[in-house]
Amino acid sequence: MANRIPRVPVREQDPQVRATNFEEVCYGYNSEEATLEASRCLNCKNPRCVSSCPVHINIPEFIRHIAEGDLKSAAATIAADSSLPSVCGRVCPQESQCEGSCVLGIKSESVAIGKLERFVGDWAIANSGDLPKPEIISNGKKVAIVGSGPAGLACASDLARLGYEVKIFEALHEVGGVLVYGIPEFRLPKERIVAKEVDAVRRLGVEIETDVIVGRTMTIDDLLDNQGYDAVFIGSGAGLPRFMGIDGENLNGVFSANEFLTRANLMHAYDDSFDTPIYTGKKVVVVGGGNVAMDAVRTACRLGADSVIVYRRSEAELPARVEEVHHAKQEGIEFKMLTNPVRILGDEKGWVRGIECVEMELGEPDESGRRSPVKKEGSNFEIDCDVVIMALGTSPNPLIKSTTKGLETNRRGCIVADEDGRTSRKGVFAGGDAVTGAATVILAMGAGRKAAKAIDEYLNNQVCES
Amino acid sequence: MFEIVSKRELAPNIVEMKVYAPRVASSALPGQFVIVRTDRTGERIPLTICDYDTDKGTVTIVTQAVGHSSRKIIDMAEGDTFADFAGPLGCPSDLLDLPEEELKKKRILFVAGGVGTAPVYPQVKWLKEHGVDADVVIGAKTKDLFTYVDEMKTVGNVYLCTDDGSEGFHGMVTGLMKDLIDNRGKEYDHCVIIGPMIMMKFAALTTKEYGIPTVVSLNALMVDGTGMCGACRVTVDGQTRFTCVEGPEFDGHKVDFDEAMRRQNMYRDHKKTHPETHNCKCNG
Ligand SMILES: Cc1cc2nc3c(=O)[nH]c(=O)nc-3n(C[C@H](O)[C@H](O)[C@H](O)COP(=O)(O)OP(=O)(O)OC[C@H]3O[C@@H](n4cnc5c(N)ncnc54)[C@H](O)[C@@H]3O)c2cc1C
Ligand code: SF4
Ligand code: FES
């Protein structure tokens, strides 16, 4: 029986070596490995993996194509539902989505769906020349997209395929949103993967203008009223970092994870030929337990610092991808669980010299279903360190809301939009982290695609009305 | 792209550039800034907008060479292009929100020092265009270091001072401010101070003595300039604020200048290691 084969292990860079470089950790499957792993799939009639995939990729079908050696069809199957397979194969939390529900996982190990998706995505990038170029007939209508993260890119490609003239406006100097400024090179290569995915969007005729801060350089109303756009999609993400509000947070040496990662990734501060500085000192404490915290701590480790995670719940509650936690441990990151900072300690010059924490224990489950941590009185202790990085989550930037009349947001600052991305403003759609708050690449991509459909419907109906 | 259409030296190591950036030029307002990047390897550097010409599509910036990145900027030539020139960022000056009637009644004092003079200019010019004559105190170490004085004289009443007495009032801006108020019968109900952090701190202490509401424009360290990183955070009235989105102008009597100065120098003690000098990854 095919499913007797154990899950094919994936080759990775040696932990000790990779802890000192920024090259990708995981090498991915080669063709033999992928074919063998694909043969494990049972091709279930009612595939549980598909219903757990946020965009319902036809997983058994693309895996069957791999097993048959037909990668072109595998790529086409995925493309029907996802425009970023190379990215999602690398960064999706598969263990709580497709792989988490794979029937094989009940008795042994699930199919390595993520690694197979990545294999197909990378194959498609390498062979993009051979893929049929879609024939696009212009329909003469213009759509503006705010932000070039996964939501904006996905919305743009779908609209371009439908014949719209699409232009993306991006505030930063690079295209890709969190994929370029947040997620590090060692997890998601920028030149080899992200830039290629962006090229594919450009090849569909989508124009991308960087250095445009919508709300400042121009407003949404400007785009609609004066620049001839028929609709706007907002995919501006959730970039505003949160701090704890404890003593010492403005000391020199305290950074948001966004700042630390932006310096390292967007500004290439780890590379000495770039001008932007980054500071780690000898020991770094990262506060938080999500992907952002893992990325920050592993970046600090690669820059040569002793690096520690401080998280207020226990390991079982870490929201990061399991693979990242595993990799971080292999790389020598220390995990201090059930620990919460009380204040940050400074020296006489105003630089961080340590962090005072308190031990926690798990109490009753809160509204998220996770057991909420409670302080153990009198358990305070200090950790010496030179840098503290706060990775506590982010919320949407208020700029667009404050400069767009009649655009409704909720109390967390997220843009209010329905399932298909329609906002309170006619002709204005939104999706991704800007609507949900910080979430995942796959959800953002899915939201961008749904909105593209809704925009198409909206603009078609408009023609009928007039 | 963002071409330098003209460049001139205002004083040693202080350079003015007009840069072609039509989108920025058409939205810019006094008090706002841009983020520029010289080239692929450059830092994102915030610079206050000193003037803008919507018709020509140009934005004027003034840069003083203080470190590696500002040196890279002033070494660029006419015809060169910036890789990036993003803006306008930050909130426009509060004065722009006042109703015309109220604005006309205001007696406004500007205090400028160092490269702060150029950023004061668009505000004074804007007021002049709206029928308000403002007083402008400009301070420099010595007379050769004055910049933008001639331009300023066309839009406001200029009072100069130098630390060494080589021109104008002999002393610091705080001395001249006191002189104007105590000895020359001047009265003010609004003050805007732009210049080096230490000068803003003491000038703001002076206006506090006289009870004049005061605004300062903070030049905090920044990375993105769009509210994404918090590198630019400052404490104002006990609250943490992001200079790039909530500023750059804040109530000068409520800013924690000591913290702001300390944060501004964060990377001075931990300079970027350039390959020619050092190549470990520790930034030591
Ligand atoms: C460090 C880090 C690690 C992560 N790891 C994972 C992971 O492993 N797996 C996973 O699934 N998800 C992960 N995420 C979350 C994921 O990256 C996001 O959910 C996803 O990128 C959201 O996509 P988006 O398109 O909505 O927004 P973003 O990717 O945030 O893109 C928004 C873009 O809009 C631009 N923008 C914002 N405002 C404006 C404006 N006014 N004008 C013009 N442009 C504007 C921004 O500059 C940005 O480029 C991670 C996030 C971070 C920060
Ligand atoms: S649940 Fe697992 S075995 Fe079944 S189709 Fe999906 S990947 Fe294949
Ligand atoms: S410069 Fe990054 S938030 Fe202000």
Coordinates of C-alpha atoms in Angstrom, one line a residue, chain A residues 20-22 167 169 171-174 181 209-213 216-218 222 227 239-241 243 249-256 258-259 262-263 266-281 302-304 349-351 397 399, chain B residues 2 23-24 27 32 37 39-44 68-69 72 83-92 221-224 226-231 233-235 240 242 245 259 262-263 265-267 269-275 278-283:
Chain A
T20 CA 25.2 32.2 10.9
N21 CA 23.9 32.9 7.4
F22 CA 20.7 34.2 5.7
K167 CA -2.1 49.9 -11.3
F169 CA 0.4 52.0 -5.7
A171 CA 4.2 53.1 -0.2
L172 CA 7.6 51.5 0.2
H173 CA 10.4 51.2 -2.3
E174 CA 10.0 47.5 -2.8
Y181 CA 9.9 43.7 4.7
E209 CA 4.4 52.4 -8.9
T210 CA 6.4 52.5 -5.7
D211 CA 6.9 55.5 -3.3
V212 CA 3.2 56.4 -3.4
I213 CA 1.6 56.7 0.0
R216 CA -0.7 61.4 1.5
T217 CA 0.8 61.4 -2.0
M218 CA -2.8 61.2 -3.2
D222 CA -8.4 61.6 -5.9
Q227 CA -7.5 60.1 -12.1
G239 CA 1.6 47.4 9.7
L240 CA 1.2 49.4 12.9
P241 CA 3.3 47.8 15.6
F243 CA 4.0 48.1 22.3
E249 CA 10.0 50.8 26.4
N250 CA 11.6 53.9 24.9
L251 CA 15.1 53.1 26.0
N252 CA 17.8 52.8 23.4
G253 CA 17.9 49.2 22.3
V254 CA 14.1 48.5 22.4
F255 CA 12.7 47.9 18.9
S256 CA 9.4 46.8 17.4
N258 CA 8.7 45.5 12.5
E259 CA 11.6 47.9 12.8
T262 CA 12.5 46.0 8.2
R263 CA 16.1 47.0 8.8
L266 CA 13.8 45.6 3.3
M267 CA 17.0 47.6 4.1
H268 CA 19.4 44.6 3.9
A269 CA 21.1 45.8 7.1
Y270 CA 22.7 42.4 7.6
D271 CA 24.7 43.0 4.4
D272 CA 27.6 45.3 5.0
S273 CA 27.4 46.8 1.6
F274 CA 24.1 48.4 2.5
D275 CA 24.0 51.6 4.6
T276 CA 21.2 51.0 7.0
P277 CA 22.5 50.0 10.5
I278 CA 21.1 47.4 12.8
Y279 CA 22.0 46.8 16.4
T280 CA 21.8 43.5 18.4
G281 CA 24.4 43.8 21.0
R302 CA 22.1 35.1 12.6
L303 CA 23.5 38.6 13.4
G304 CA 25.6 37.0 16.2
K349 CA 23.1 56.3 29.5
G350 CA 19.6 55.2 28.7
W351 CA 20.5 51.9 26.9
N397 CA -2.4 51.8 9.8
L399 CA -3.8 56.7 7.4
Chain B
F2 CA 13.5 61.7 -9.3
R23 CA 3.3 63.8 -7.3
V24 CA 5.0 65.0 -4.1
S27 CA 0.3 67.4 -2.6
Q32 CA 5.6 67.9 5.8
R37 CA 17.0 57.0 -0.8
D39 CA 20.5 54.4 -4.5
R40 CA 19.9 50.6 -4.0
T41 CA 22.2 50.4 -1.0
G42 CA 21.1 53.7 0.6
E43 CA 19.2 54.3 3.8
R44 CA 15.7 55.8 3.9
H68 CA 27.7 58.7 5.7
S69 CA 24.2 58.9 4.3
K72 CA 26.1 60.6 0.0
A83 CA 16.3 56.0 -6.3
D84 CA 13.3 57.0 -4.1
F85 CA 11.6 60.2 -3.1
A86 CA 8.5 59.4 -1.2
G87 CA 6.0 61.8 0.3
P88 CA 4.7 64.1 1.4
L89 CA 4.7 62.5 4.8
G90 CA 3.6 63.7 8.2
C91 CA 1.0 66.2 9.1
P92 CA 1.0 69.7 7.7
L221 CA 15.3 58.7 13.5
M222 CA 13.1 57.0 10.9
V223 CA 13.0 53.9 8.8
D224 CA 9.8 53.7 6.8
T226 CA 4.7 55.7 7.3
G227 CA 4.0 54.5 10.8
M228 CA 5.2 50.9 10.4
C229 CA 8.2 50.6 12.6
G230 CA 8.1 52.9 15.6
A231 CA 11.7 53.9 15.2
R233 CA 8.7 57.3 18.7
V234 CA 8.9 60.2 21.1
T235 CA 7.3 60.9 24.4
T240 CA 4.4 57.6 23.1
F242 CA 5.1 58.2 16.2
V245 CA 2.6 60.0 11.3
E259 CA 14.8 61.1 25.6
R262 CA 19.2 60.1 23.3
R263 CA 17.1 58.2 20.8
N265 CA 21.9 59.3 18.7
M266 CA 21.1 55.6 19.0
Y267 CA 23.3 54.5 16.0
D269 CA 27.6 54.8 19.2
H270 CA 26.9 51.8 17.1
K271 CA 27.8 52.8 13.6
K272 CA 27.2 50.7 10.6
T273 CA 30.3 48.8 9.9
H274 CA 31.4 49.6 6.4
P275 CA 33.2 46.8 4.5
H278 CA 35.3 46.0 9.4
N279 CA 33.4 43.0 8.3
C280 CA 32.1 41.0 11.2
K281 CA 28.3 40.8 11.6
C282 CA 28.2 42.0 15.2
N283 CA 28.0 45.8 14.5

